[in-house]
Amino acid sequence: DNGIITHFLGYFGYPQQSMLNDAGNFVPIYVLSSIWQEVGWGSIIYLAALTSIDQELYEAAAIDGANRFHKIFNITLPCILPTIVIMFIMNVGKLMSLGAEKVILLYNPAIYETADIISSYVYRRGIIGTDWSFSAAVGLFNSVVNFILVLSVNALSRKINETSLW
């Protein structure tokens, strides 16, 4: 209740409260911190893909009279499409874990019902509750479903645009 955001909101008449102990605040905090975390890494990857595009393609398109939108849809997107597809496949691979480390770090008993995901549930049952066999079974199920998702998206990607992880 003494963070910079609660002090800022206090100037506008909102009561100062511990934001991490309120279940209603967990989802916005998690989503905003995830966006903040992933935008930097994604920007680096996509910027590297953009810089690998040959500038002569843009010059030739300009000579042919292409405007900015034609350059985007006919040069830029087709050139970075393999990067977009690989990043999509890799993000599908992270779909079932949903940033478990961040959830566990933000975790407390006041928000268990809101914040519980499969990985944090496995952590709570296995490490804290010492129910090793059950948490191992749930973790294995999670991994198998995640593996099937990655294989499916990879096969679909290979059929659609001939880009895949393997």
Short mmCIF file of C-alpha atoms in Angstrom, two decimals:
data_model
loop_
_atom_site.label_atom_id
_atom_site.label_comp_id
_atom_site.label_asym_id
_atom_site.label_seq_id
_atom_site.Cartn_x
_atom_site.Cartn_y
_atom_site.Cartn_z
CA ASP A 1 0.00 0.00 0.00
CA ASN A 2 3.00 2.32 -0.13
CA GLY A 3 4.03 1.87 -3.77
CA ILE A 4 4.28 4.62 -6.34
CA ILE A 5 1.10 3.58 -8.15
CA THR A 6 -1.04 3.57 -4.99
CA HIS A 7 0.34 6.99 -4.01
CA PHE A 8 -0.43 8.29 -7.50
CA LEU A 9 -3.98 6.89 -7.36
CA GLY A 10 -4.36 8.37 -3.86
CA TYR A 11 -4.09 11.85 -5.37
CA PHE A 12 -7.22 11.10 -7.37
CA GLY A 13 -9.22 9.96 -4.35
CA TYR A 14 -8.69 6.20 -4.58
CA PRO A 15 -7.95 4.49 -1.26
CA GLN A 16 -4.41 3.24 -0.78
CA GLN A 17 -4.44 -0.54 -0.68
CA SER A 18 -2.08 -3.42 -1.20
CA MET A 19 -2.61 -4.07 -4.89
CA LEU A 20 -1.07 -7.55 -4.89
CA ASN A 21 -3.43 -8.79 -2.16
CA ASP A 22 -6.57 -7.87 -4.12
CA ALA A 23 -7.71 -10.65 -6.44
CA GLY A 24 -9.32 -8.13 -8.78
CA ASN A 25 -5.98 -6.47 -9.43
CA PHE A 26 -4.05 -9.63 -10.25
CA VAL A 27 -5.12 -10.03 -13.88
CA PRO A 28 -4.37 -6.42 -14.92
CA ILE A 29 -1.02 -6.49 -13.09
CA TYR A 30 -0.12 -9.81 -14.70
CA VAL A 31 -1.19 -8.76 -18.21
CA LEU A 32 0.59 -5.39 -18.09
CA SER A 33 3.80 -6.90 -16.73
CA SER A 34 3.67 -9.66 -19.38
CA ILE A 35 3.27 -7.09 -22.15
CA TRP A 36 6.16 -5.09 -20.70
CA GLN A 37 8.30 -8.23 -20.55
CA GLU A 38 7.55 -9.58 -24.04
CA VAL A 39 7.57 -6.36 -26.05
CA GLY A 40 11.30 -5.86 -25.57
CA TRP A 41 12.27 -9.36 -26.67
CA GLY A 42 9.83 -9.35 -29.59
CA SER A 43 11.09 -5.95 -30.71
CA ILE A 44 14.66 -7.22 -30.86
CA ILE A 45 13.68 -10.29 -32.91
CA TYR A 46 11.45 -8.41 -35.35
CA LEU A 47 13.92 -5.55 -35.73
CA ALA A 48 16.63 -8.07 -36.61
CA ALA A 49 14.29 -9.59 -39.21
CA LEU A 50 13.51 -6.16 -40.65
CA THR A 51 17.17 -5.21 -40.95
CA SER A 52 17.89 -8.40 -42.89
CA ILE A 53 15.61 -7.30 -45.75
CA ASP A 54 17.57 -6.20 -48.81
CA GLN A 55 17.10 -2.44 -49.31
CA GLU A 56 17.32 -2.85 -53.07
CA LEU A 57 13.86 -4.43 -52.97
CA TYR A 58 12.43 -1.20 -51.56
CA GLU A 59 14.35 0.89 -54.09
CA ALA A 60 13.08 -1.23 -56.98
CA ALA A 61 9.52 -0.97 -55.65
CA ALA A 62 9.85 2.82 -55.38
CA ILE A 63 11.03 3.00 -58.99
CA ASP A 64 8.03 0.90 -60.01
CA GLY A 65 5.74 3.38 -58.22
CA ALA A 66 4.82 1.39 -55.12
CA ASN A 67 3.51 3.39 -52.19
CA ARG A 68 4.21 2.64 -48.53
CA PHE A 69 1.37 0.12 -48.16
CA HIS A 70 2.43 -1.78 -51.27
CA LYS A 71 5.96 -1.99 -49.86
CA ILE A 72 4.66 -3.27 -46.52
CA PHE A 73 2.36 -5.93 -47.96
CA ASN A 74 4.51 -7.00 -50.91
CA ILE A 75 8.04 -6.76 -49.49
CA THR A 76 8.19 -6.40 -45.71
CA LEU A 77 5.57 -8.92 -44.60
CA PRO A 78 6.61 -11.68 -47.02
CA CYS A 79 10.26 -11.23 -46.01
CA ILE A 80 9.60 -11.43 -42.26
CA LEU A 81 6.84 -14.05 -42.50
CA PRO A 82 9.19 -16.93 -41.54
CA THR A 83 10.20 -15.00 -38.41
CA ILE A 84 6.55 -14.31 -37.55
CA VAL A 85 5.68 -17.99 -37.98
CA ILE A 86 8.61 -19.25 -35.89
CA MET A 87 7.80 -16.74 -33.13
CA PHE A 88 4.16 -17.87 -33.22
CA ILE A 89 5.15 -21.54 -32.90
CA MET A 90 7.46 -20.74 -30.01
CA ASN A 91 4.76 -18.70 -28.26
CA VAL A 92 2.30 -21.57 -28.64
CA GLY A 93 4.94 -23.63 -26.84
CA LYS A 94 4.70 -21.23 -23.91
CA LEU A 95 0.90 -21.23 -23.92
CA MET A 96 0.39 -23.82 -21.19
CA SER A 97 2.97 -22.38 -18.81
CA LEU A 98 1.80 -18.76 -19.07
CA GLY A 99 4.85 -17.37 -17.32
CA ALA A 100 4.66 -19.57 -14.24
CA GLU A 101 7.65 -17.88 -12.63
CA LYS A 102 5.88 -14.53 -12.60
CA VAL A 103 2.68 -16.05 -11.22
CA ILE A 104 4.60 -17.78 -8.43
CA LEU A 105 6.43 -14.55 -7.59
CA LEU A 106 3.14 -12.61 -7.41
CA TYR A 107 1.43 -15.49 -5.60
CA ASN A 108 -0.09 -15.27 -2.12
CA PRO A 109 -3.02 -17.03 -0.39
CA ALA A 110 -5.34 -14.05 -0.92
CA ILE A 111 -5.29 -14.53 -4.69
CA TYR A 112 -4.97 -18.32 -5.09
CA GLU A 113 -8.37 -18.67 -6.79
CA THR A 114 -7.65 -15.92 -9.30
CA ALA A 115 -3.95 -16.53 -9.91
CA ASP A 116 -3.88 -20.32 -10.11
CA ILE A 117 -2.64 -21.75 -13.40
CA ILE A 118 -1.56 -25.32 -14.03
CA SER A 119 2.11 -24.63 -13.26
CA SER A 120 1.40 -22.78 -10.02
CA TYR A 121 -1.07 -25.50 -9.02
CA VAL A 122 1.64 -28.13 -9.58
CA TYR A 123 4.05 -26.01 -7.52
CA ARG A 124 1.55 -25.57 -4.70
CA ARG A 125 0.53 -29.25 -4.60
CA GLY A 126 4.01 -30.69 -5.15
CA ILE A 127 6.50 -28.42 -3.44
CA ILE A 128 4.37 -26.85 -0.73
CA GLY A 129 1.88 -29.70 -0.19
CA THR A 130 4.38 -32.54 -0.79
CA ASP A 131 1.94 -34.45 -3.01
CA TRP A 132 4.70 -35.50 -5.39
CA SER A 133 2.93 -38.16 -7.43
CA PHE A 134 -0.17 -36.10 -8.17
CA SER A 135 1.82 -33.00 -9.10
CA ALA A 136 4.10 -35.09 -11.33
CA ALA A 137 1.05 -36.50 -13.13
CA VAL A 138 -0.45 -33.04 -13.65
CA GLY A 139 2.91 -31.69 -14.83
CA LEU A 140 3.32 -34.58 -17.27
CA PHE A 141 -0.20 -34.04 -18.62
CA ASN A 142 0.59 -30.35 -19.07
CA SER A 143 3.79 -31.19 -20.97
CA VAL A 144 2.06 -33.73 -23.23
CA VAL A 145 -0.73 -31.29 -24.15
CA ASN A 146 1.85 -28.56 -24.78
CA PHE A 147 3.92 -30.91 -26.98
CA ILE A 148 0.84 -31.87 -29.01
CA LEU A 149 -0.01 -28.19 -29.50
CA VAL A 150 3.50 -27.40 -30.74
CA LEU A 151 3.52 -30.39 -33.11
CA SER A 152 0.10 -29.42 -34.48
CA VAL A 153 0.97 -25.78 -35.07
CA ASN A 154 4.33 -26.75 -36.58
CA ALA A 155 2.68 -29.22 -39.00
CA LEU A 156 0.01 -26.68 -39.93
CA SER A 157 2.68 -24.05 -40.55
CA ARG A 158 4.69 -26.43 -42.72
CA LYS A 159 1.61 -27.13 -44.88
CA ILE A 160 0.53 -23.49 -45.20
CA ASN A 161 3.76 -21.61 -45.85
CA GLU A 162 6.58 -24.18 -45.73
CA THR A 163 8.13 -22.71 -42.55
CA SER A 164 8.57 -24.90 -39.50
CA LEU A 165 10.87 -25.53 -36.57
CA TRP A 166 12.05 -28.88 -37.98
#
